[in-house]
């Protein structure tokens, strides 16, 4: 770990223990991952607007700015600590009367792949600020570092941001359910001969039944019988309806028959680049290319952030009804999740190659309970966005 000078330590110590003029407290800083990908999680007592960015200089750094906060982390009273993975060490200080800052010294150059906020997990009262780092080259780090303001285009973009973040006005949220595979493509075949396409359709119908029973959702299906819609047709249902949420249901398979459990997938970086190119080709926000590209980035970042938020909320609820894989929030290059406007996840409900999971996926009782967990996750996701008393945009902007 790099050694801080005595002067910096003294200043940091004073600022760290001085109570900020705010109710906000930082309660925890923790890390996950390794030297290729590292997740930084900052826990606070209140929801917080925050921004994360990297800085290039004498050393490589990650910076998280948040509203003025007091440092109340057990065991780290001096406002500094040791990181993990891509993070060497970190320190906290009050940046001004209105803001606080946590600076993370990086072991290797890294880019921010995602940053988003999460509500408290079950059994906790702390809110979570999440920043995902991915190792990169020094050149890419320099190109992506710094907090850049858009400048003269701010007013033009501001006129259009509402169109990016505000969903269509309607009485019920629109949910698209995609039953994976079908028709000539049975998907994975279980140890007992069950077709993945059969269990995904049964689960999709049960999920539709439960969602419609709430009276809060309009549900669309990419298929309601044993046919195979193309990937373009599946995505087309979501895009045409300008859906609020897209769930693709699948069942996994492994060469190891002992592997079992559910997981949730969102887009990885390669797929995001595909989505970005696709969106720029199809976009019609404005004739000014620079502004158009910025709007595409806003849409894509918002979609990816909200997809990640929904994935985590969904996993919190799925854990009540079925076992989960280790590290159950996964990322992949999945075409069916590519539309840049709609939060989308792919749910692997279990493993067809595991006898217990296959039996569960064929069980009406298990299916009912698992889809009930999905419904609770959807309810919690929209409640977290403030849909009951404010536009959905506010929560997503707060998470940025």
Tab-separated table of N, CA and C in Angstrom, residues 87-205:
chain	number	residue	atom	x	y	z
A	87	UNK	N	-8.088	-1.936	-6.504
A	87	UNK	CA	-7.934	-0.810	-5.584
A	87	UNK	C	-6.822	-1.099	-4.587
A	88	UNK	N	-5.852	-0.174	-4.499
A	88	UNK	CA	-4.758	-0.300	-3.542
A	88	UNK	C	-5.216	0.175	-2.160
A	89	UNK	N	-5.457	1.483	-2.022
A	89	UNK	CA	-5.956	2.012	-0.764
A	89	UNK	C	-6.927	3.142	-1.057
A	90	UNK	N	-7.548	3.663	-0.013
A	90	UNK	CA	-8.515	4.746	-0.205
A	90	UNK	C	-8.515	5.664	1.004
A	91	UNK	N	-9.034	6.875	0.797
A	91	UNK	CA	-9.153	7.842	1.888
A	91	UNK	C	-10.397	8.697	1.666
A	92	UNK	N	-10.948	9.168	2.760
A	92	UNK	CA	-12.172	9.974	2.741
A	92	UNK	C	-11.849	11.374	3.241
A	93	UNK	N	-12.493	12.383	2.662
A	93	UNK	CA	-12.390	13.735	3.207
A	93	UNK	C	-13.576	14.556	2.734
A	94	UNK	N	-13.838	15.651	3.425
A	94	UNK	CA	-14.901	16.571	3.030
A	94	UNK	C	-14.326	17.529	1.997
A	95	UNK	N	-14.861	17.461	0.794
A	95	UNK	CA	-14.353	18.226	-0.331
A	95	UNK	C	-14.724	19.693	-0.242
A	96	UNK	N	-15.886	19.982	0.347
A	96	UNK	CA	-16.379	21.339	0.548
A	96	UNK	C	-17.466	21.270	1.606
A	97	UNK	N	-18.101	22.394	1.887
A	97	UNK	CA	-19.201	22.372	2.862
A	97	UNK	C	-20.371	21.553	2.353
A	98	UNK	N	-20.465	21.381	1.040
A	98	UNK	CA	-21.628	20.693	0.471
A	98	UNK	C	-21.329	19.287	-0.019
A	99	UNK	N	-20.052	18.898	-0.082
A	99	UNK	CA	-19.755	17.601	-0.672
A	99	UNK	C	-18.603	16.905	0.045
A	100	UNK	N	-18.602	15.581	-0.067
A	100	UNK	CA	-17.524	14.749	0.447
A	100	UNK	C	-16.950	13.931	-0.703
A	101	UNK	N	-15.758	13.406	-0.497
A	101	UNK	CA	-15.086	12.680	-1.578
A	101	UNK	C	-14.341	11.478	-1.009
A	102	UNK	N	-14.392	10.374	-1.746
A	102	UNK	CA	-13.570	9.214	-1.437
A	102	UNK	C	-12.657	8.986	-2.639
A	103	UNK	N	-11.349	8.959	-2.378
A	103	UNK	CA	-10.359	8.763	-3.434
A	103	UNK	C	-9.745	7.382	-3.267
A	104	UNK	N	-9.789	6.607	-4.335
A	104	UNK	CA	-9.253	5.258	-4.348
A	104	UNK	C	-8.004	5.226	-5.224
A	105	UNK	N	-6.868	4.900	-4.656
A	105	UNK	CA	-5.651	4.708	-5.444
A	105	UNK	C	-5.746	3.348	-6.134
A	106	UNK	N	-5.464	3.324	-7.421
A	106	UNK	CA	-5.625	2.097	-8.197
A	106	UNK	C	-4.288	1.391	-8.394
A	107	UNK	N	-4.314	0.075	-8.277
A	107	UNK	CA	-3.132	-0.745	-8.547
A	107	UNK	C	-2.796	-0.755	-10.028
A	108	UNK	N	-3.853	-0.714	-10.880
A	108	UNK	CA	-3.681	-0.776	-12.328
A	108	UNK	C	-4.678	0.190	-12.974
A	109	UNK	N	-4.405	0.674	-14.166
A	109	UNK	CA	-5.391	1.507	-14.872
A	109	UNK	C	-6.706	0.750	-15.037
A	110	UNK	N	-7.806	1.462	-14.894
A	110	UNK	CA	-9.129	0.830	-14.988
A	110	UNK	C	-10.143	1.834	-15.498
A	111	UNK	N	-11.191	1.321	-16.116
A	111	UNK	CA	-12.308	2.159	-16.546
A	111	UNK	C	-13.545	1.761	-15.756
A	112	UNK	N	-14.461	2.690	-15.619
A	112	UNK	CA	-15.726	2.423	-14.949
A	112	UNK	C	-16.665	1.779	-15.953
A	113	UNK	N	-17.071	0.545	-15.693
A	113	UNK	CA	-17.998	-0.123	-16.601
A	113	UNK	C	-19.442	0.166	-16.222
A	114	UNK	N	-19.695	0.382	-14.923
A	114	UNK	CA	-21.048	0.716	-14.472
A	114	UNK	C	-20.970	1.490	-13.170
A	115	UNK	N	-21.970	2.342	-12.931
A	115	UNK	CA	-22.153	2.968	-11.634
A	115	UNK	C	-23.636	3.158	-11.417
A	116	UNK	N	-24.124	2.729	-10.265
A	116	UNK	CA	-25.556	2.809	-9.992
A	116	UNK	C	-25.786	2.750	-8.491
A	117	UNK	N	-27.011	3.047	-8.080
A	117	UNK	CA	-27.388	3.031	-6.667
A	117	UNK	C	-28.404	1.929	-6.429
A	118	UNK	N	-28.351	1.363	-5.222
A	118	UNK	CA	-29.286	0.318	-4.819
A	118	UNK	C	-29.901	0.667	-3.478
A	119	UNK	N	-31.160	0.297	-3.320
A	119	UNK	CA	-31.816	0.440	-2.031
A	119	UNK	C	-31.238	-0.566	-1.040
A	120	UNK	N	-31.555	-0.424	0.250
A	120	UNK	CA	-31.010	-1.363	1.244
A	120	UNK	C	-31.378	-2.807	0.928
A	121	UNK	N	-30.423	-3.706	1.147
A	121	UNK	CA	-30.682	-5.131	0.999
A	121	UNK	C	-31.496	-5.623	2.183
A	122	UNK	N	-32.066	-6.804	2.052
A	122	UNK	CA	-32.847	-7.382	3.132
A	122	UNK	C	-31.993	-7.492	4.390
A	123	UNK	N	-32.528	-6.997	5.505
A	123	UNK	CA	-31.817	-7.064	6.766
A	123	UNK	C	-30.866	-5.915	7.017
A	124	UNK	N	-30.805	-4.954	6.093
A	124	UNK	CA	-29.910	-3.808	6.243
A	124	UNK	C	-30.700	-2.522	6.040
A	125	UNK	N	-30.223	-1.445	6.642
A	125	UNK	CA	-30.856	-0.135	6.460
A	125	UNK	C	-29.989	0.798	5.617
A	126	UNK	N	-28.855	0.308	5.148
A	126	UNK	CA	-27.927	1.155	4.397
A	126	UNK	C	-28.198	1.115	2.900
A	127	UNK	N	-28.111	2.299	2.269
A	127	UNK	CA	-28.202	2.394	0.824
A	127	UNK	C	-26.821	2.114	0.234
A	128	UNK	N	-26.778	1.673	-1.041
A	128	UNK	CA	-25.523	1.252	-1.644
A	128	UNK	C	-25.221	2.033	-2.914
A	129	UNK	N	-24.015	2.582	-2.969
A	129	UNK	CA	-23.495	3.211	-4.177
A	129	UNK	C	-22.491	2.235	-4.779
A	130	UNK	N	-22.720	1.820	-6.016
A	130	UNK	CA	-21.938	0.743	-6.611
A	130	UNK	C	-21.179	1.261	-7.835
A	131	UNK	N	-19.879	0.964	-7.867
A	131	UNK	CA	-19.047	1.313	-9.018
A	131	UNK	C	-18.285	0.058	-9.436
A	132	UNK	N	-18.442	-0.340	-10.684
A	132	UNK	CA	-17.738	-1.500	-11.230
A	132	UNK	C	-16.557	-1.036	-12.068
A	133	UNK	N	-15.386	-1.580	-11.769
A	133	UNK	CA	-14.163	-1.236	-12.479
A	133	UNK	C	-13.697	-2.405	-13.338
A	134	UNK	N	-13.123	-2.085	-14.493
A	134	UNK	CA	-12.550	-3.098	-15.369
A	134	UNK	C	-11.143	-2.668	-15.761
A	135	UNK	N	-10.205	-3.570	-15.603
A	135	UNK	CA	-8.820	-3.251	-15.921
A	135	UNK	C	-8.684	-2.896	-17.399
A	136	UNK	N	-7.805	-1.937	-17.685
A	136	UNK	CA	-7.629	-1.491	-19.063
A	136	UNK	C	-6.174	-1.081	-19.280
A	137	UNK	N	-5.862	-0.610	-20.469
A	137	UNK	CA	-4.513	-0.140	-20.779
A	137	UNK	C	-4.326	1.291	-20.272
A	138	UNK	N	-3.080	1.713	-20.143
A	138	UNK	CA	-2.791	3.072	-19.702
A	138	UNK	C	-3.347	4.089	-20.692
A	139	UNK	N	-3.278	3.776	-21.981
A	139	UNK	CA	-3.794	4.687	-23.001
A	139	UNK	C	-5.304	4.849	-22.876
A	140	UNK	N	-6.023	3.730	-22.724
A	140	UNK	CA	-7.480	3.803	-22.573
A	140	UNK	C	-7.849	4.512	-21.281
A	141	UNK	N	-7.048	4.313	-20.231
A	141	UNK	CA	-7.320	4.992	-18.964
A	141	UNK	C	-7.217	6.504	-19.136
A	142	UNK	N	-6.155	6.954	-19.805
A	142	UNK	CA	-5.999	8.398	-20.030
A	142	UNK	C	-7.159	8.960	-20.844
A	143	UNK	N	-7.593	8.217	-21.856
A	143	UNK	CA	-8.676	8.698	-22.727
A	143	UNK	C	-9.998	8.809	-21.993
A	144	UNK	N	-10.201	7.957	-20.999
A	144	UNK	CA	-11.498	7.920	-20.308
A	144	UNK	C	-11.512	8.660	-18.983
A	145	UNK	N	-10.359	9.192	-18.559
A	145	UNK	CA	-10.281	9.823	-17.247
A	145	UNK	C	-10.738	11.268	-17.298
A	146	UNK	N	-11.173	11.738	-16.125
A	146	UNK	CA	-11.610	13.125	-15.992
A	146	UNK	C	-13.109	13.224	-15.955
A	147	UNK	N	-13.589	14.280	-15.340
A	147	UNK	CA	-15.025	14.538	-15.304
A	147	UNK	C	-15.322	15.611	-16.336
A	148	UNK	N	-15.894	15.196	-17.458
A	148	UNK	CA	-16.063	16.102	-18.592
A	148	UNK	C	-17.466	16.706	-18.620
A	149	UNK	N	-17.497	18.002	-18.781
A	149	UNK	CA	-18.788	18.679	-18.951
A	149	UNK	C	-19.027	18.907	-20.437
A	150	UNK	N	-20.261	18.930	-20.809
A	150	UNK	CA	-20.595	18.985	-22.226
A	150	UNK	C	-20.489	20.409	-22.773
A	151	UNK	N	-20.609	21.401	-21.904
A	151	UNK	CA	-20.370	22.764	-22.327
A	151	UNK	C	-21.556	23.394	-23.030
A	152	UNK	N	-21.321	23.939	-24.216
A	152	UNK	CA	-22.340	24.738	-24.885
A	152	UNK	C	-23.555	23.927	-25.306
A	153	UNK	N	-23.432	22.602	-25.360
A	153	UNK	CA	-24.562	21.787	-25.799
A	153	UNK	C	-25.514	21.453	-24.655
A	154	UNK	N	-25.183	21.918	-23.425
A	154	UNK	CA	-26.012	21.555	-22.264
A	154	UNK	C	-27.479	21.897	-22.460
A	155	UNK	N	-27.738	23.129	-22.919
A	155	UNK	CA	-29.126	23.560	-23.020
A	155	UNK	C	-29.883	22.756	-24.067
A	156	UNK	N	-29.200	22.442	-25.183
A	156	UNK	CA	-29.848	21.668	-26.233
A	156	UNK	C	-30.181	20.262	-25.741
A	157	UNK	N	-29.223	19.664	-25.028
A	157	UNK	CA	-29.457	18.315	-24.510
A	157	UNK	C	-30.551	18.333	-23.446
A	158	UNK	N	-30.540	19.366	-22.595
A	158	UNK	CA	-31.534	19.444	-21.527
A	158	UNK	C	-32.952	19.436	-22.078
A	159	UNK	N	-33.141	20.023	-23.252
A	159	UNK	CA	-34.468	20.044	-23.859
A	159	UNK	C	-34.936	18.649	-24.241
A	160	UNK	N	-33.961	17.718	-24.428
A	160	UNK	CA	-34.303	16.400	-24.935
A	160	UNK	C	-34.155	15.285	-23.910
A	161	UNK	N	-33.508	15.579	-22.768
A	161	UNK	CA	-33.266	14.534	-21.777
A	161	UNK	C	-34.557	13.935	-21.273
A	162	UNK	N	-35.587	14.758	-21.110
A	162	UNK	CA	-36.855	14.233	-20.616
A	162	UNK	C	-37.371	13.131	-21.522
A	163	UNK	N	-37.174	13.295	-22.825
A	163	UNK	CA	-37.624	12.259	-23.756
A	163	UNK	C	-36.832	10.973	-23.577
A	164	UNK	N	-35.599	11.094	-23.132
A	164	UNK	CA	-34.777	9.911	-22.929
A	164	UNK	C	-35.211	9.146	-21.691
A	165	UNK	N	-35.483	9.869	-20.595
A	165	UNK	CA	-35.686	9.207	-19.320
A	165	UNK	C	-37.143	8.938	-18.963
A	166	UNK	N	-38.079	9.669	-19.534
A	166	UNK	CA	-39.470	9.523	-19.125
A	166	UNK	C	-40.182	8.491	-19.979
A	167	UNK	N	-40.723	7.430	-19.364
A	167	UNK	CA	-41.448	6.418	-20.137
A	167	UNK	C	-42.788	6.966	-20.608
A	168	UNK	N	-43.420	6.321	-21.570
A	168	UNK	CA	-44.715	6.796	-22.053
A	168	UNK	C	-45.738	6.853	-20.921
A	169	UNK	N	-46.613	7.852	-20.984
A	169	UNK	CA	-47.661	7.974	-19.973
A	169	UNK	C	-48.727	6.900	-20.198
A	170	UNK	N	-49.007	6.106	-19.177
A	170	UNK	CA	-50.033	5.065	-19.268
A	170	UNK	C	-50.379	4.605	-17.866
A	171	UNK	N	-51.541	3.975	-17.760
A	171	UNK	CA	-52.030	3.581	-16.450
A	171	UNK	C	-51.273	2.399	-15.881
A	172	UNK	N	-50.836	1.478	-16.753
A	172	UNK	CA	-50.155	0.282	-16.276
A	172	UNK	C	-48.794	0.140	-16.942
A	173	UNK	N	-47.837	-0.330	-16.183
A	173	UNK	CA	-46.531	-0.611	-16.735
A	173	UNK	C	-46.620	-1.777	-17.728
A	174	UNK	N	-45.828	-1.694	-18.799
A	174	UNK	CA	-45.832	-2.742	-19.815
A	174	UNK	C	-44.618	-3.647	-19.604
A	175	UNK	N	-44.887	-4.923	-19.393
A	175	UNK	CA	-43.847	-5.919	-19.179
A	175	UNK	C	-43.863	-6.889	-20.356
A	176	UNK	N	-42.715	-7.124	-20.961
A	176	UNK	CA	-42.593	-8.117	-22.024
A	176	UNK	C	-41.893	-9.348	-21.452
A	177	UNK	N	-42.536	-10.507	-21.634
A	177	UNK	CA	-41.972	-11.780	-21.178
A	177	UNK	C	-41.599	-12.597	-22.402
A	178	UNK	N	-40.358	-13.019	-22.434
A	178	UNK	CA	-39.849	-13.818	-23.544
A	178	UNK	C	-39.586	-15.234	-23.047
A	179	UNK	N	-40.385	-16.190	-23.524
A	179	UNK	CA	-40.138	-17.599	-23.212
A	179	UNK	C	-39.064	-18.107	-24.158
A	180	UNK	N	-37.896	-18.422	-23.634
A	180	UNK	CA	-36.762	-18.769	-24.469
A	180	UNK	C	-36.991	-19.991	-25.346
A	181	UNK	N	-36.340	-19.996	-26.518
A	181	UNK	CA	-36.343	-21.113	-27.476
A	181	UNK	C	-37.766	-21.347	-28.020
A	182	UNK	N	-38.111	-22.583	-28.371
A	182	UNK	CA	-39.420	-22.886	-28.931
A	182	UNK	C	-39.339	-23.379	-30.357
A	183	UNK	N	-40.394	-24.070	-30.812
A	183	UNK	CA	-40.458	-24.553	-32.186
A	183	UNK	C	-39.327	-25.514	-32.498
A	184	UNK	N	-38.575	-25.206	-33.564
A	184	UNK	CA	-37.489	-26.090	-33.998
A	184	UNK	C	-36.294	-26.062	-33.050
A	185	UNK	N	-36.303	-25.131	-32.080
A	185	UNK	CA	-35.188	-25.006	-31.140
A	185	UNK	C	-35.674	-25.347	-29.731
A	186	UNK	N	-35.465	-26.590	-29.263
A	186	UNK	CA	-35.949	-26.977	-27.939
A	186	UNK	C	-35.095	-26.441	-26.804
A	187	UNK	N	-33.910	-25.901	-27.120
A	187	UNK	CA	-33.016	-25.436	-26.071
A	187	UNK	C	-32.326	-26.607	-25.398
A	188	UNK	N	-31.974	-26.421	-24.130
A	188	UNK	CA	-31.313	-27.499	-23.384
A	188	UNK	C	-32.301	-28.639	-23.141
A	189	UNK	N	-31.781	-29.852	-23.155
A	189	UNK	CA	-32.608	-31.034	-22.894
A	189	UNK	C	-32.167	-31.629	-21.558
A	190	UNK	N	-33.132	-31.774	-20.647
A	190	UNK	CA	-32.827	-32.207	-19.297
A	190	UNK	C	-32.435	-33.662	-19.208
A	191	UNK	N	-31.942	-34.059	-18.012
A	191	UNK	CA	-31.520	-35.444	-17.802
A	191	UNK	C	-32.691	-36.408	-17.942
A	192	UNK	N	-33.913	-35.901	-17.737
A	192	UNK	CA	-35.105	-36.727	-17.888
A	192	UNK	C	-35.775	-36.557	-19.235
A	193	UNK	N	-35.133	-35.800	-20.139
A	193	UNK	CA	-35.680	-35.610	-21.480
A	193	UNK	C	-36.542	-34.378	-21.640
A	194	UNK	N	-36.673	-33.561	-20.604
A	194	UNK	CA	-37.489	-32.342	-20.681
A	194	UNK	C	-36.819	-31.306	-21.571
A	195	UNK	N	-37.626	-30.622	-22.397
A	195	UNK	CA	-37.108	-29.561	-23.250
A	195	UNK	C	-37.160	-28.229	-22.512
A	196	UNK	N	-36.085	-27.465	-22.634
A	196	UNK	CA	-36.052	-26.125	-22.039
A	196	UNK	C	-37.212	-25.275	-22.540
A	197	UNK	N	-37.536	-25.375	-23.817
A	197	UNK	CA	-38.613	-24.565	-24.395
A	197	UNK	C	-39.954	-24.833	-23.720
A	198	UNK	N	-40.129	-26.040	-23.193
A	198	UNK	CA	-41.385	-26.383	-22.515
A	198	UNK	C	-41.488	-25.691	-21.163
A	199	UNK	N	-40.409	-25.730	-20.384
A	199	UNK	CA	-40.466	-25.137	-19.046
A	199	UNK	C	-40.455	-23.606	-19.116
A	200	UNK	N	-39.794	-23.042	-20.123
A	200	UNK	CA	-39.801	-21.577	-20.212
A	200	UNK	C	-41.189	-21.060	-20.577
A	201	UNK	N	-41.901	-21.774	-21.455
A	201	UNK	CA	-43.246	-21.339	-21.817
A	201	UNK	C	-44.197	-21.478	-20.638
A	202	UNK	N	-44.083	-22.567	-19.895
A	202	UNK	CA	-44.938	-22.753	-18.718
A	202	UNK	C	-44.679	-21.658	-17.688
A	203	UNK	N	-43.409	-21.314	-17.472
A	203	UNK	CA	-43.069	-20.265	-16.510
A	203	UNK	C	-43.553	-18.900	-16.994
A	204	UNK	N	-43.413	-18.632	-18.292
A	204	UNK	CA	-43.861	-17.349	-18.839
A	204	UNK	C	-45.366	-17.176	-18.673
A	205	UNK	N	-46.121	-18.242	-18.913
A	205	UNK	CA	-47.580	-18.167	-18.740
A	205	UNK	C	-47.949	-17.934	-17.281
